[in-house]
């Protein structure tokens, strides 16, 4: 069986009313185009601020869940990250498992965290 085809879409936004220096929230959509179901087992994020400071975050599932995403379904969740700078980049990967128990990686392309109008 082929691994399911997974599409990951990040939607970051700056939270101006936060007490953190620069707080960003992000919505993640994980779409499973099939074939078959996929369960998200593990996440790994690499977050880099404008000073080059890197933070690696990893652990089981996302937001306390190990979701099973059926073929044709999309799983959505929200989370956030504080930065010391008004600009940063996130990238990472998810470890998923297909219906036969085979694990595979779905890479998350780098996306920008930026205070609005900071980049022209």
mmCIF file with all atom_site columns, C-alpha atoms in Angstrom, residues 56-115:
data_model
loop_
_atom_site.group_PDB
_atom_site.id
_atom_site.type_symbol
_atom_site.label_atom_id
_atom_site.label_alt_id
_atom_site.label_comp_id
_atom_site.label_asym_id
_atom_site.label_entity_id
_atom_site.label_seq_id
_atom_site.pdbx_PDB_ins_code
_atom_site.Cartn_x
_atom_site.Cartn_y
_atom_site.Cartn_z
_atom_site.occupancy
_atom_site.B_iso_or_equiv
_atom_site.pdbx_formal_charge
_atom_site.auth_seq_id
_atom_site.auth_comp_id
_atom_site.auth_asym_id
_atom_site.auth_atom_id
_atom_site.pdbx_PDB_model_num
ATOM 1  C CA . UNK A 1 56  ? 13.286  22.785 18.542 1.00 0.00 ? 56  UNK A CA 1
ATOM 2  C CA . UNK A 1 57  ? 9.918   21.508 19.756 1.00 0.00 ? 57  UNK A CA 1
ATOM 3  C CA . UNK A 1 58  ? 8.947   17.880 19.463 1.00 0.00 ? 58  UNK A CA 1
ATOM 4  C CA . UNK A 1 59  ? 6.620   15.434 21.083 1.00 0.00 ? 59  UNK A CA 1
ATOM 5  C CA . UNK A 1 60  ? 3.693   13.099 20.624 1.00 0.00 ? 60  UNK A CA 1
ATOM 6  C CA . UNK A 1 61  ? 0.769   14.246 18.491 1.00 0.00 ? 61  UNK A CA 1
ATOM 7  C CA . UNK A 1 62  ? -0.493  17.812 18.328 1.00 0.00 ? 62  UNK A CA 1
ATOM 8  C CA . UNK A 1 63  ? -2.411  19.778 20.994 1.00 0.00 ? 63  UNK A CA 1
ATOM 9  C CA . UNK A 1 64  ? -2.779  16.641 23.106 1.00 0.00 ? 64  UNK A CA 1
ATOM 10 C CA . UNK A 1 65  ? -4.247  14.551 20.279 1.00 0.00 ? 65  UNK A CA 1
ATOM 11 C CA . UNK A 1 66  ? -3.107  11.687 18.047 1.00 0.00 ? 66  UNK A CA 1
ATOM 12 C CA . UNK A 1 67  ? -5.711  12.283 15.347 1.00 0.00 ? 67  UNK A CA 1
ATOM 13 C CA . UNK A 1 68  ? -6.665  9.706  12.739 1.00 0.00 ? 68  UNK A CA 1
ATOM 14 C CA . UNK A 1 69  ? -7.338  11.545 9.479  1.00 0.00 ? 69  UNK A CA 1
ATOM 15 C CA . UNK A 1 70  ? -9.575  9.576  7.134  1.00 0.00 ? 70  UNK A CA 1
ATOM 16 C CA . UNK A 1 71  ? -9.002  9.634  3.389  1.00 0.00 ? 71  UNK A CA 1
ATOM 17 C CA . UNK A 1 72  ? -10.506 12.826 1.988  1.00 0.00 ? 72  UNK A CA 1
ATOM 18 C CA . UNK A 1 73  ? -10.652 14.507 5.435  1.00 0.00 ? 73  UNK A CA 1
ATOM 19 C CA . UNK A 1 74  ? -8.854  17.545 6.838  1.00 0.00 ? 74  UNK A CA 1
ATOM 20 C CA . UNK A 1 75  ? -7.752  17.888 10.470 1.00 0.00 ? 75  UNK A CA 1
ATOM 21 C CA . UNK A 1 76  ? -7.304  21.419 11.839 1.00 0.00 ? 76  UNK A CA 1
ATOM 22 C CA . UNK A 1 77  ? -5.702  22.663 15.025 1.00 0.00 ? 77  UNK A CA 1
ATOM 23 C CA . UNK A 1 78  ? -4.415  25.932 16.475 1.00 0.00 ? 78  UNK A CA 1
ATOM 24 C CA . UNK A 1 79  ? -1.331  26.632 18.521 1.00 0.00 ? 79  UNK A CA 1
ATOM 25 C CA . UNK A 1 80  ? 1.117   29.437 19.126 1.00 0.00 ? 80  UNK A CA 1
ATOM 26 C CA . UNK A 1 81  ? 4.704   30.447 19.709 1.00 0.00 ? 81  UNK A CA 1
ATOM 27 C CA . UNK A 1 82  ? 6.319   33.518 21.329 1.00 0.00 ? 82  UNK A CA 1
ATOM 28 C CA . UNK A 1 83  ? 9.393   35.104 19.730 1.00 0.00 ? 83  UNK A CA 1
ATOM 29 C CA . UNK A 1 84  ? 11.885  37.673 20.986 1.00 0.00 ? 84  UNK A CA 1
ATOM 30 C CA . UNK A 1 85  ? 11.930  39.319 17.543 1.00 0.00 ? 85  UNK A CA 1
ATOM 31 C CA . UNK A 1 86  ? 9.175   40.591 15.209 1.00 0.00 ? 86  UNK A CA 1
ATOM 32 C CA . UNK A 1 87  ? 10.174  38.114 12.504 1.00 0.00 ? 87  UNK A CA 1
ATOM 33 C CA . UNK A 1 88  ? 10.857  34.392 12.423 1.00 0.00 ? 88  UNK A CA 1
ATOM 34 C CA . UNK A 1 89  ? 10.472  31.177 10.481 1.00 0.00 ? 89  UNK A CA 1
ATOM 35 C CA . UNK A 1 90  ? 8.937   27.814 11.379 1.00 0.00 ? 90  UNK A CA 1
ATOM 36 C CA . UNK A 1 91  ? 9.398   24.493 9.638  1.00 0.00 ? 91  UNK A CA 1
ATOM 37 C CA . UNK A 1 92  ? 9.136   20.886 10.657 1.00 0.00 ? 92  UNK A CA 1
ATOM 38 C CA . UNK A 1 93  ? 7.616   17.503 10.096 1.00 0.00 ? 93  UNK A CA 1
ATOM 39 C CA . UNK A 1 94  ? 4.964   15.112 11.299 1.00 0.00 ? 94  UNK A CA 1
ATOM 40 C CA . UNK A 1 95  ? 5.432   11.382 11.730 1.00 0.00 ? 95  UNK A CA 1
ATOM 41 C CA . UNK A 1 96  ? 2.288   9.615  10.601 1.00 0.00 ? 96  UNK A CA 1
ATOM 42 C CA . UNK A 1 97  ? 1.193   6.004  10.307 1.00 0.00 ? 97  UNK A CA 1
ATOM 43 C CA . UNK A 1 98  ? -0.827  4.574  7.457  1.00 0.00 ? 98  UNK A CA 1
ATOM 44 C CA . UNK A 1 99  ? -3.628  2.013  7.749  1.00 0.00 ? 99  UNK A CA 1
ATOM 45 C CA . UNK A 1 100 ? -1.185  -0.909 7.585  1.00 0.00 ? 100 UNK A CA 1
ATOM 46 C CA . UNK A 1 101 ? 0.953   0.437  10.434 1.00 0.00 ? 101 UNK A CA 1
ATOM 47 C CA . UNK A 1 102 ? 3.807   1.787  8.285  1.00 0.00 ? 102 UNK A CA 1
ATOM 48 C CA . UNK A 1 103 ? 5.232   5.084  9.521  1.00 0.00 ? 103 UNK A CA 1
ATOM 49 C CA . UNK A 1 104 ? 6.211   7.948  7.215  1.00 0.00 ? 104 UNK A CA 1
ATOM 50 C CA . UNK A 1 105 ? 7.250   11.604 7.429  1.00 0.00 ? 105 UNK A CA 1
ATOM 51 C CA . UNK A 1 106 ? 5.277   14.562 6.124  1.00 0.00 ? 106 UNK A CA 1
ATOM 52 C CA . UNK A 1 107 ? 7.490   17.634 5.874  1.00 0.00 ? 107 UNK A CA 1
ATOM 53 C CA . UNK A 1 108 ? 6.214   21.108 6.676  1.00 0.00 ? 108 UNK A CA 1
ATOM 54 C CA . UNK A 1 109 ? 7.762   23.720 4.402  1.00 0.00 ? 109 UNK A CA 1
ATOM 55 C CA . UNK A 1 110 ? 9.178   26.838 6.066  1.00 0.00 ? 110 UNK A CA 1
ATOM 56 C CA . UNK A 1 111 ? 6.652   29.592 6.723  1.00 0.00 ? 111 UNK A CA 1
ATOM 57 C CA . UNK A 1 112 ? 7.094   33.127 7.991  1.00 0.00 ? 112 UNK A CA 1
ATOM 58 C CA . UNK A 1 113 ? 6.056   34.570 11.329 1.00 0.00 ? 113 UNK A CA 1
ATOM 59 C CA . UNK A 1 114 ? 6.066   38.361 10.967 1.00 0.00 ? 114 UNK A CA 1
ATOM 60 C CA . UNK A 1 115 ? 4.502   41.421 12.526 1.00 0.00 ? 115 UNK A CA 1
#
